[in-house]
Amino acid sequence: MRTYKNYLSLFSAFILLGLSSCAINPVTGKKQVVLMSEAQEIEMGQQSDPEIVAFFGLYEDPELQEFITTKGNEMAAISHRPKLAYEFKIVDSPVINAFAVPGGFVYFTRGIMAHFNNEAEFAGVLGHEIGHVTARHSVIQQRNQILGQLGLIAGIILVPQLSEFVEPLSQGMQLALLKFGRDAERQSDELGVDYSSQIGYDATEMAGFFETLERQQDNSGAGEIPPFLSTHPSPEERNATVERLALEWQQKSKMTEFEINRDSYLRKIDGLIVGEDPKQGFVENNTFYHPVLKIQFPLPTDWSHQNSPQQFQMAPKAGDAVMILTLASGANLEEAANTVLENYGLTLVESKKKTINSMPAILMVADYLQEQGSTIRVLSSLIQFEGNIYSLMGVTELAKFDSYQSVFNKTIRDFQELRDSEKLNRKPDIIKIKTVPNSMSLEAAFKYYGMPSERYEELSLLNGIHLTDQLNKGMLIKVVGK
């Protein structure tokens, strides 16, 4: 038991640590308490970067990557921390987002690159993210909060007992998902205006891009609102502030022209994948298909799912069970089964060899006894197919296992080879840049290029303009195709 004296000593130690960790903020020039040095901050970023890349994967587009690297380095050179070794990367995610982690690592998803409509919009968001780095917002936020391990299924809160089985977020991913407070976001908005204006871009376009993204909130399936739009102040106030700051900057500047560069940017993203990439696996009609691995299996009814390069996870709304698909390690099924038991600290209850849709398999029931005395029961299947061994596990509390066992069994029993040629050869949607043949509305242009009417609103958001807006002859627009 700790005494009052113990607590006083701990408090004093914390105060001493804080006093010994004062640093000058590069942006404000003021002293602030931080609990890590710049060297530690850089090391954190270097450790986080491979974790983030492994989680998302990199999007392979050499021309677009060269563009963001060139512009990123140009902007970093005029920032408040020009000596950091910045890295700029496009990650393979359809979600509309950009984020940065300490030490100068900045990431853009292909989803946000698809939704920019000119270089100035990109530059504003680039400046915003570099601003988080230069103002050390991640470091300050680390000081202010302790991040727990989170399940990866959006909207699902798993019961704590199951957290041993759900892949925890690495430090890098925790930093990537970090949300900042009102003051930090305002400061990054100001820095986004400052930095993008300094390298010659019209920062009012940054406000216009924010307005386009606000429309996403009312468009289900168009992607999530990025963290830099999800905090207070209100989007309307924020957009107005950004536009005002941009205009004030331009009025005070000796520069007379600020670039937008719409056409050059659109040509750079011609061919960019939008939405889910089927080769990474996709869910359709409550079934998961993976064309590259050539496998498929059904999802339990009304379960949410989350797909990542490492694993595919499913969970009911109640959050009291989870199913996980991963690749198992081992030279054979027996070795893979032993590895699963060892890695998760499971005690085997029963095991039997089976054949699942012509594929050799081992089915195990095993228990995980927690320190507090509760027991988790696992139905684990190891299935061998075309050189891979798949681990498909159903996990829940022992008391609920009987009610979930048939659900687990159905998904496992229907794991099979994917033979449907349409699914195997499914191509992703890609952006195609088209020239408007005559003056017409955006809706008329979509009709001219044969876009399905149910996608008009989605495509108008992709273009950052409304369906009723009038387009001039020769204007470039985005449509989608295979």
mmCIF file of C-alpha atoms in Angstrom, residues 296-300 314 322-325 352 354-365 378-383 390-395 401 404-417:
data_model
loop_
_atom_site.group_PDB
_atom_site.id
_atom_site.type_symbol
_atom_site.label_atom_id
_atom_site.label_comp_id
_atom_site.label_asym_id
_atom_site.label_seq_id
_atom_site.Cartn_x
_atom_site.Cartn_y
_atom_site.Cartn_z
ATOM 1 C CA GLN A 296 -13.556 -16.783 -49.772
ATOM 2 C CA PHE A 297 -15.723 -17.199 -46.678
ATOM 3 C CA PRO A 298 -18.993 -15.728 -45.334
ATOM 4 C CA LEU A 299 -19.228 -13.067 -42.654
ATOM 5 C CA PRO A 300 -21.625 -13.698 -39.772
ATOM 6 C CA MET A 314 -14.995 -9.459 -37.756
ATOM 7 C CA VAL A 322 -14.395 -11.729 -32.619
ATOM 8 C CA MET A 323 -13.250 -13.773 -35.600
ATOM 9 C CA ILE A 324 -9.765 -13.283 -37.011
ATOM 10 C CA LEU A 325 -8.138 -14.500 -40.221
ATOM 11 C CA LYS A 352 -9.117 -33.137 -34.619
ATOM 12 C CA LYS A 354 -10.687 -32.454 -40.818
ATOM 13 C CA THR A 355 -11.142 -31.739 -44.489
ATOM 14 C CA ILE A 356 -12.833 -28.434 -45.236
ATOM 15 C CA ASN A 357 -13.997 -28.154 -48.847
ATOM 16 C CA SER A 358 -11.207 -30.492 -50.032
ATOM 17 C CA MET A 359 -8.591 -28.633 -47.986
ATOM 18 C CA PRO A 360 -6.725 -30.391 -45.131
ATOM 19 C CA ALA A 361 -7.345 -28.731 -41.777
ATOM 20 C CA ILE A 362 -6.981 -29.007 -38.023
ATOM 21 C CA LEU A 363 -9.797 -27.837 -35.772
ATOM 22 C CA MET A 364 -8.995 -27.019 -32.140
ATOM 23 C CA VAL A 365 -10.901 -25.872 -29.093
ATOM 24 C CA VAL A 378 -11.169 -20.194 -28.833
ATOM 25 C CA LEU A 379 -12.354 -22.231 -31.798
ATOM 26 C CA SER A 380 -9.255 -22.309 -33.982
ATOM 27 C CA SER A 381 -9.040 -23.698 -37.493
ATOM 28 C CA LEU A 382 -5.809 -24.187 -39.424
ATOM 29 C CA ILE A 383 -6.553 -24.663 -43.138
ATOM 30 C CA TYR A 390 -4.683 -19.958 -42.798
ATOM 31 C CA SER A 391 -5.602 -19.432 -39.167
ATOM 32 C CA LEU A 392 -9.301 -18.614 -38.799
ATOM 33 C CA MET A 393 -10.225 -18.204 -35.122
ATOM 34 C CA GLY A 394 -13.460 -17.511 -33.282
ATOM 35 C CA VAL A 395 -12.984 -16.019 -29.821
ATOM 36 C CA PHE A 401 -19.065 -19.992 -26.356
ATOM 37 C CA TYR A 404 -21.374 -18.414 -30.723
ATOM 38 C CA GLN A 405 -19.980 -21.837 -31.647
ATOM 39 C CA SER A 406 -22.438 -22.423 -34.502
ATOM 40 C CA VAL A 407 -21.649 -18.934 -35.888
ATOM 41 C CA PHE A 408 -17.917 -19.650 -35.787
ATOM 42 C CA ASN A 409 -18.428 -23.094 -37.339
ATOM 43 C CA LYS A 410 -20.465 -21.781 -40.258
ATOM 44 C CA THR A 411 -17.770 -19.310 -41.296
ATOM 45 C CA ILE A 412 -15.051 -21.949 -40.901
ATOM 46 C CA ARG A 413 -17.067 -24.655 -42.665
ATOM 47 C CA ASP A 414 -17.714 -22.387 -45.670
ATOM 48 C CA PHE A 415 -14.051 -21.329 -46.079
ATOM 49 C CA GLN A 416 -13.293 -22.360 -49.644
ATOM 50 C CA GLU A 417 -11.366 -21.771 -52.828
#
